[in-house]
mmCIF file of C-alpha atoms in Angstrom:
data_model
loop_
_atom_site.group_PDB
_atom_site.id
_atom_site.type_symbol
_atom_site.label_atom_id
_atom_site.label_comp_id
_atom_site.label_asym_id
_atom_site.label_seq_id
_atom_site.Cartn_x
_atom_site.Cartn_y
_atom_site.Cartn_z
ATOM 1 C CA MET A 12 -35.393 -63.964 79.289
ATOM 2 C CA ASN A 13 -37.877 -61.269 79.674
ATOM 3 C CA ASP A 14 -37.419 -58.177 78.258
ATOM 4 C CA LYS A 15 -34.572 -59.170 76.314
ATOM 5 C CA VAL A 16 -33.624 -57.697 72.610
ATOM 6 C CA VAL A 17 -33.417 -61.288 70.226
ATOM 7 C CA VAL A 18 -32.855 -61.122 65.989
ATOM 8 C CA VAL A 19 -33.616 -63.716 64.084
ATOM 9 C CA THR A 20 -32.701 -64.218 60.516
ATOM 10 C CA GLY A 21 -34.795 -66.137 58.238
ATOM 11 C CA ALA A 22 -37.912 -65.960 60.494
ATOM 12 C CA GLY A 23 -40.685 -66.070 58.000
ATOM 13 C CA SER A 24 -40.918 -69.912 58.160
ATOM 14 C CA GLY A 25 -39.721 -73.039 59.718
ATOM 15 C CA ILE A 26 -37.579 -72.881 62.383
ATOM 16 C CA GLY A 27 -36.784 -68.641 62.144
ATOM 17 C CA ARG A 28 -40.708 -68.845 62.874
ATOM 18 C CA ALA A 29 -41.141 -71.381 65.698
ATOM 19 C CA THR A 30 -38.133 -70.226 67.501
ATOM 20 C CA ALA A 31 -39.012 -65.892 67.821
ATOM 21 C CA ARG A 32 -42.169 -67.383 68.906
ATOM 22 C CA ALA A 33 -40.637 -69.074 71.399
ATOM 23 C CA PHE A 34 -38.517 -66.328 72.975
ATOM 24 C CA ALA A 35 -41.845 -63.960 72.391
ATOM 25 C CA ALA A 36 -43.598 -66.383 74.322
ATOM 26 C CA ARG A 37 -41.412 -65.418 77.245
ATOM 27 C CA GLY A 38 -41.503 -61.814 77.148
ATOM 28 C CA ASP A 39 -38.427 -60.735 75.079
ATOM 29 C CA GLN A 40 -39.109 -58.372 71.830
ATOM 30 C CA VAL A 41 -37.613 -59.742 68.861
ATOM 31 C CA VAL A 42 -36.836 -58.545 65.256
ATOM 32 C CA LEU A 43 -37.672 -60.648 62.728
ATOM 33 C CA VAL A 44 -35.421 -61.081 59.639
ATOM 34 C CA GLY A 45 -36.272 -62.015 56.470
ATOM 35 C CA ARG A 46 -36.345 -60.813 52.686
ATOM 36 C CA ARG A 47 -39.991 -61.182 52.544
ATOM 37 C CA LEU A 48 -42.738 -58.872 54.433
ATOM 38 C CA GLU A 49 -45.328 -61.052 53.983
ATOM 39 C CA PRO A 50 -44.091 -64.145 56.335
ATOM 40 C CA LEU A 51 -42.578 -62.064 58.359
ATOM 41 C CA MET A 52 -46.203 -60.862 59.226
ATOM 42 C CA GLU A 53 -47.750 -64.729 59.294
ATOM 43 C CA THR A 54 -44.650 -65.156 62.011
ATOM 44 C CA GLY A 55 -46.531 -62.524 63.778
ATOM 45 C CA ALA A 56 -44.067 -62.786 66.812
ATOM 46 C CA GLY A 57 -42.010 -59.649 67.054
ATOM 47 C CA GLU A 58 -41.351 -56.526 64.590
ATOM 48 C CA PRO A 59 -40.467 -57.177 60.960
ATOM 49 C CA LEU A 60 -37.482 -55.823 59.308
ATOM 50 C CA VAL A 61 -37.225 -56.298 55.510
ATOM 51 C CA ALA A 62 -33.573 -57.525 54.768
ATOM 52 C CA SER A 63 -31.035 -59.454 53.569
ATOM 53 C CA VAL A 64 -28.719 -61.159 55.694
ATOM 54 C CA THR A 65 -25.833 -60.157 53.408
ATOM 55 C CA ASP A 66 -26.409 -56.283 54.716
ATOM 56 C CA PRO A 67 -25.580 -56.693 58.117
ATOM 57 C CA ALA A 68 -25.210 -53.038 58.885
ATOM 58 C CA ALA A 69 -28.686 -52.600 58.200
ATOM 59 C CA ILE A 70 -29.926 -55.174 60.228
ATOM 60 C CA VAL A 71 -27.391 -53.884 63.195
ATOM 61 C CA GLU A 72 -28.403 -50.058 62.961
ATOM 62 C CA PHE A 73 -32.076 -50.476 62.757
ATOM 63 C CA VAL A 74 -31.461 -52.717 66.004
ATOM 64 C CA ARG A 75 -29.416 -49.794 67.609
ATOM 65 C CA SER A 76 -31.383 -47.157 66.489
ATOM 66 C CA ARG A 77 -34.312 -49.005 67.607
ATOM 67 C CA TYR A 78 -33.495 -50.516 70.768
ATOM 68 C CA GLY A 79 -30.701 -49.694 71.834
ATOM 69 C CA ARG A 80 -29.323 -52.593 73.055
ATOM 70 C CA LEU A 81 -28.770 -56.628 71.155
ATOM 71 C CA ASP A 82 -29.493 -59.553 73.958
ATOM 72 C CA VAL A 83 -29.356 -62.411 71.719
ATOM 73 C CA LEU A 84 -28.563 -62.465 67.995
ATOM 74 C CA VAL A 85 -29.681 -66.433 66.185
ATOM 75 C CA HIS A 86 -28.496 -67.169 62.552
ATOM 76 C CA ASN A 87 -30.925 -69.441 61.223
ATOM 77 C CA ALA A 88 -31.435 -67.894 57.760
ATOM 78 C CA GLY A 89 -30.419 -70.596 55.136
ATOM 79 C CA VAL A 90 -30.816 -71.808 51.635
ATOM 80 C CA VAL A 91 -29.293 -75.159 49.842
ATOM 81 C CA ARG A 92 -27.489 -75.142 47.040
ATOM 82 C CA GLY A 93 -25.322 -77.708 45.084
ATOM 83 C CA GLY A 94 -26.079 -80.891 43.779
ATOM 84 C CA PRO A 95 -23.722 -84.519 43.533
ATOM 85 C CA LEU A 96 -20.197 -83.454 42.542
ATOM 86 C CA GLY A 97 -20.193 -83.508 38.233
ATOM 87 C CA SER A 98 -23.581 -81.288 38.384
ATOM 88 C CA VAL A 99 -21.790 -78.228 40.774
ATOM 89 C CA VAL A 100 -22.611 -74.781 39.522
ATOM 90 C CA PRO A 101 -20.198 -72.061 41.062
ATOM 91 C CA SER A 102 -22.092 -69.424 41.466
ATOM 92 C CA GLU A 103 -24.909 -71.344 43.414
ATOM 93 C CA VAL A 104 -22.237 -72.693 45.951
ATOM 94 C CA SER A 105 -20.843 -68.896 45.900
ATOM 95 C CA GLU A 106 -24.712 -68.209 46.959
ATOM 96 C CA MET A 107 -24.975 -70.207 49.230
ATOM 97 C CA LEU A 108 -21.460 -69.611 51.168
ATOM 98 C CA ALA A 109 -22.413 -66.337 51.171
ATOM 99 C CA THR A 110 -26.287 -66.678 53.278
ATOM 100 C CA ASN A 111 -24.699 -69.732 54.995
ATOM 101 C CA LEU A 112 -21.752 -69.272 56.104
ATOM 102 C CA VAL A 113 -20.217 -65.322 55.119
ATOM 103 C CA ALA A 114 -23.397 -63.640 56.414
ATOM 104 C CA PRO A 115 -23.125 -65.364 59.820
ATOM 105 C CA ILE A 116 -19.119 -64.263 60.445
ATOM 106 C CA MET A 117 -19.816 -60.490 59.074
ATOM 107 C CA LEU A 118 -23.056 -60.003 61.312
ATOM 108 C CA THR A 119 -22.235 -61.377 63.956
ATOM 109 C CA GLN A 120 -18.984 -58.926 63.636
ATOM 110 C CA GLU A 121 -21.329 -56.033 63.129
ATOM 111 C CA ALA A 122 -23.331 -57.080 66.203
ATOM 112 C CA LEU A 123 -20.571 -57.736 68.355
ATOM 113 C CA PRO A 124 -20.398 -54.163 70.512
ATOM 114 C CA LEU A 125 -24.307 -54.287 70.917
ATOM 115 C CA LEU A 126 -23.620 -58.229 72.265
ATOM 116 C CA GLU A 127 -20.718 -57.042 74.233
ATOM 117 C CA ALA A 128 -22.228 -54.793 76.566
ATOM 118 C CA SER A 129 -25.353 -56.737 76.565
ATOM 119 C CA ARG A 130 -23.092 -59.998 77.875
ATOM 120 C CA GLY A 131 -24.869 -61.549 74.945
ATOM 121 C CA VAL A 132 -25.038 -64.937 73.346
ATOM 122 C CA VAL A 133 -24.441 -65.603 69.378
ATOM 123 C CA VAL A 134 -26.950 -69.052 68.491
ATOM 124 C CA ASN A 135 -25.721 -70.975 65.702
ATOM 125 C CA VAL A 136 -28.085 -73.363 63.306
ATOM 126 C CA SER A 137 -26.340 -75.861 61.614
ATOM 127 C CA THR A 138 -27.275 -79.097 60.766
ATOM 128 C CA ALA A 139 -27.027 -82.512 61.559
ATOM 129 C CA VAL A 140 -25.577 -83.405 57.665
ATOM 130 C CA GLY A 141 -22.449 -81.455 58.604
ATOM 131 C CA GLN A 142 -21.303 -83.342 60.963
ATOM 132 C CA ARG A 143 -22.757 -86.553 59.219
ATOM 133 C CA GLY A 144 -22.472 -85.639 55.933
ATOM 134 C CA TRP A 145 -24.623 -85.703 52.836
ATOM 135 C CA ALA A 146 -23.578 -87.862 50.035
ATOM 136 C CA GLY A 147 -24.728 -85.560 46.957
ATOM 137 C CA ASN A 148 -24.775 -82.503 48.701
ATOM 138 C CA SER A 149 -21.606 -82.170 50.029
ATOM 139 C CA ALA A 150 -21.515 -78.318 49.122
ATOM 140 C CA TYR A 151 -23.980 -77.476 51.545
ATOM 141 C CA ALA A 152 -23.070 -80.043 54.358
ATOM 142 C CA ALA A 153 -19.803 -78.386 54.220
ATOM 143 C CA SER A 154 -21.229 -74.707 54.335
ATOM 144 C CA LYS A 155 -22.667 -75.960 57.568
ATOM 145 C CA ALA A 156 -20.109 -77.688 58.726
ATOM 146 C CA ALA A 157 -18.207 -74.581 59.067
ATOM 147 C CA LEU A 158 -20.823 -72.879 61.775
ATOM 148 C CA ASP A 159 -20.039 -75.720 64.362
ATOM 149 C CA THR A 160 -16.358 -74.679 63.709
ATOM 150 C CA LEU A 161 -16.865 -71.082 64.048
ATOM 151 C CA THR A 162 -19.437 -71.732 67.003
ATOM 152 C CA ARG A 163 -15.884 -73.454 69.053
ATOM 153 C CA SER A 164 -13.712 -70.950 67.554
ATOM 154 C CA TRP A 165 -16.072 -68.123 68.739
ATOM 155 C CA ALA A 166 -17.160 -69.406 71.954
ATOM 156 C CA VAL A 167 -13.005 -69.251 72.985
ATOM 157 C CA GLU A 168 -12.379 -65.745 71.206
ATOM 158 C CA LEU A 169 -15.497 -63.626 72.412
ATOM 159 C CA ALA A 170 -15.508 -65.579 76.144
ATOM 160 C CA PRO A 171 -13.187 -62.765 77.660
ATOM 161 C CA ARG A 172 -15.772 -60.187 76.163
ATOM 162 C CA GLY A 173 -18.499 -61.702 77.776
ATOM 163 C CA VAL A 174 -20.266 -63.250 74.854
ATOM 164 C CA ARG A 175 -21.189 -66.920 74.610
ATOM 165 C CA VAL A 176 -21.962 -69.072 71.391
ATOM 166 C CA VAL A 177 -23.727 -72.052 71.121
ATOM 167 C CA ALA A 178 -25.134 -73.720 68.058
ATOM 168 C CA VAL A 179 -27.727 -76.122 67.413
ATOM 169 C CA ALA A 180 -27.972 -79.054 64.501
ATOM 170 C CA PRO A 181 -31.332 -80.449 63.532
ATOM 171 C CA GLY A 182 -31.834 -83.349 61.972
ATOM 172 C CA ALA A 183 -35.096 -84.524 59.671
ATOM 173 C CA ILE A 184 -36.842 -81.292 60.560
ATOM 174 C CA ALA A 185 -40.698 -80.453 59.378
ATOM 175 C CA THR A 186 -39.640 -77.006 57.362
ATOM 176 C CA PRO A 187 -40.802 -76.527 53.927
ATOM 177 C CA ILE A 188 -37.234 -75.769 53.030
ATOM 178 C CA GLY A 189 -36.736 -78.286 49.943
ATOM 179 C CA ALA A 190 -40.513 -76.526 48.637
ATOM 180 C CA ASN A 191 -38.452 -72.958 48.843
ATOM 181 C CA GLN A 192 -35.137 -73.746 46.966
ATOM 182 C CA GLY A 193 -37.863 -75.366 43.844
ATOM 183 C CA TRP A 194 -36.806 -79.233 44.528
ATOM 184 C CA SER A 195 -39.652 -81.473 43.110
ATOM 185 C CA PRO A 196 -41.710 -83.758 44.506
ATOM 186 C CA GLU A 197 -40.037 -86.573 43.612
ATOM 187 C CA ARG A 198 -37.014 -85.132 45.119
ATOM 188 C CA ILE A 199 -38.308 -83.874 48.856
ATOM 189 C CA ALA A 200 -39.542 -87.616 48.730
ATOM 190 C CA ALA A 201 -36.051 -89.110 48.543
ATOM 191 C CA VAL A 202 -34.483 -87.023 50.992
ATOM 192 C CA ARG A 203 -37.777 -87.763 53.471
ATOM 193 C CA LYS A 204 -36.680 -91.347 53.101
ATOM 194 C CA TRP A 205 -32.982 -91.015 53.424
ATOM 195 C CA GLN A 206 -33.353 -88.853 56.954
ATOM 196 C CA LEU A 207 -36.453 -91.457 58.106
ATOM 197 C CA GLU A 208 -33.414 -93.871 57.353
ATOM 198 C CA VAL A 209 -30.863 -92.624 59.636
ATOM 199 C CA THR A 210 -32.975 -91.043 62.260
ATOM 200 C CA PRO A 211 -33.498 -93.824 64.952
ATOM 201 C CA LEU A 212 -36.538 -91.964 66.802
ATOM 202 C CA GLY A 213 -38.260 -92.535 63.219
ATOM 203 C CA ARG A 214 -40.320 -89.594 63.006
ATOM 204 C CA VAL A 215 -39.541 -86.381 61.831
ATOM 205 C CA GLY A 216 -38.915 -83.226 64.094
ATOM 206 C CA GLU A 217 -40.889 -80.230 64.427
ATOM 207 C CA PRO A 218 -39.875 -76.922 64.821
ATOM 208 C CA ASP A 219 -40.628 -76.174 67.978
ATOM 209 C CA GLU A 220 -38.559 -79.011 69.423
ATOM 210 C CA VAL A 221 -35.520 -77.165 67.740
ATOM 211 C CA ALA A 222 -36.570 -74.013 69.095
ATOM 212 C CA TRP A 223 -36.876 -75.064 72.593
ATOM 213 C CA ALA A 224 -33.079 -75.893 72.654
ATOM 214 C CA ILE A 225 -32.171 -72.519 71.061
ATOM 215 C CA VAL A 226 -34.260 -70.657 73.231
ATOM 216 C CA ARG A 227 -33.304 -72.651 76.542
ATOM 217 C CA LEU A 228 -29.106 -72.692 75.108
ATOM 218 C CA ALA A 229 -29.712 -68.465 75.385
ATOM 219 C CA SER A 230 -30.980 -68.519 78.390
ATOM 220 C CA ASP A 231 -29.391 -67.156 81.806
ATOM 221 C CA GLU A 232 -29.734 -70.513 83.259
ATOM 222 C CA ALA A 233 -27.622 -71.583 80.308
ATOM 223 C CA GLY A 234 -25.255 -68.956 81.428
ATOM 224 C CA PHE A 235 -22.105 -71.811 81.848
ATOM 225 C CA VAL A 236 -22.486 -73.505 78.470
ATOM 226 C CA THR A 237 -20.303 -72.056 75.111
ATOM 227 C CA GLY A 238 -18.884 -73.427 71.967
ATOM 228 C CA VAL A 239 -21.661 -76.376 72.541
ATOM 229 C CA VAL A 240 -23.299 -77.613 68.847
ATOM 230 C CA LEU A 241 -26.155 -79.406 70.503
ATOM 231 C CA PRO A 242 -27.920 -81.868 67.991
ATOM 232 C CA VAL A 243 -31.636 -82.071 67.458
ATOM 233 C CA ASP A 244 -32.090 -84.697 65.206
ATOM 234 C CA GLY A 245 -33.562 -87.772 66.615
ATOM 235 C CA GLY A 246 -30.553 -89.542 67.652
ATOM 236 C CA ALA A 247 -29.166 -89.654 63.382
ATOM 237 C CA MET A 248 -25.676 -88.293 64.609
ATOM 238 C CA VAL A 249 -25.232 -91.245 66.918
ATOM 239 C CA GLY A 250 -27.534 -93.852 64.936
#
């Protein structure tokens, strides 16, 4: 993996931060994409790029002009919006779909010439609830389940062009996503309680454990792996 160029979206915290650091530790050149500079600087494992994932042309142009290539594109940025039916606000769902689904589609499309030239890899960060379901937040679960479908569809579509497409589906992971979404401490605690109840290993995972899977799926040693959605969820999807 040494000297490959890697783009990680949502690199300012949680899984994105851990993934960027894991790639950098292998000697790769990492572009850290996020909306705020300070968290990206705290990640400290690559070159920060303050940009929205809804502006794919700006991201790809930066990578093209700065590095001239792209080997790995990690779609990690995501937001949680919505709630139980009866409380869903259309504008919030639209915002979530723009980040969780439309942005990966358009960014991959924009980056495809670079990925094809390098015979690169696309990594989608999905979620275990995309396959289990999430009663009380079906819109979020659906937005991430769509990434699983994209992974399988793109794996077939892009294989003739030399591009692999894989995904990881994290379960309960110790990230600040709930706090970042403005959830109350009570809601965060309730969600965590439910997650632990459906996780056979009985604990919360660490971002580094998800990053481990991402880096290895993107490695040359995984060159015969495409279209897979790998659960990193403590057994939640089979429990």
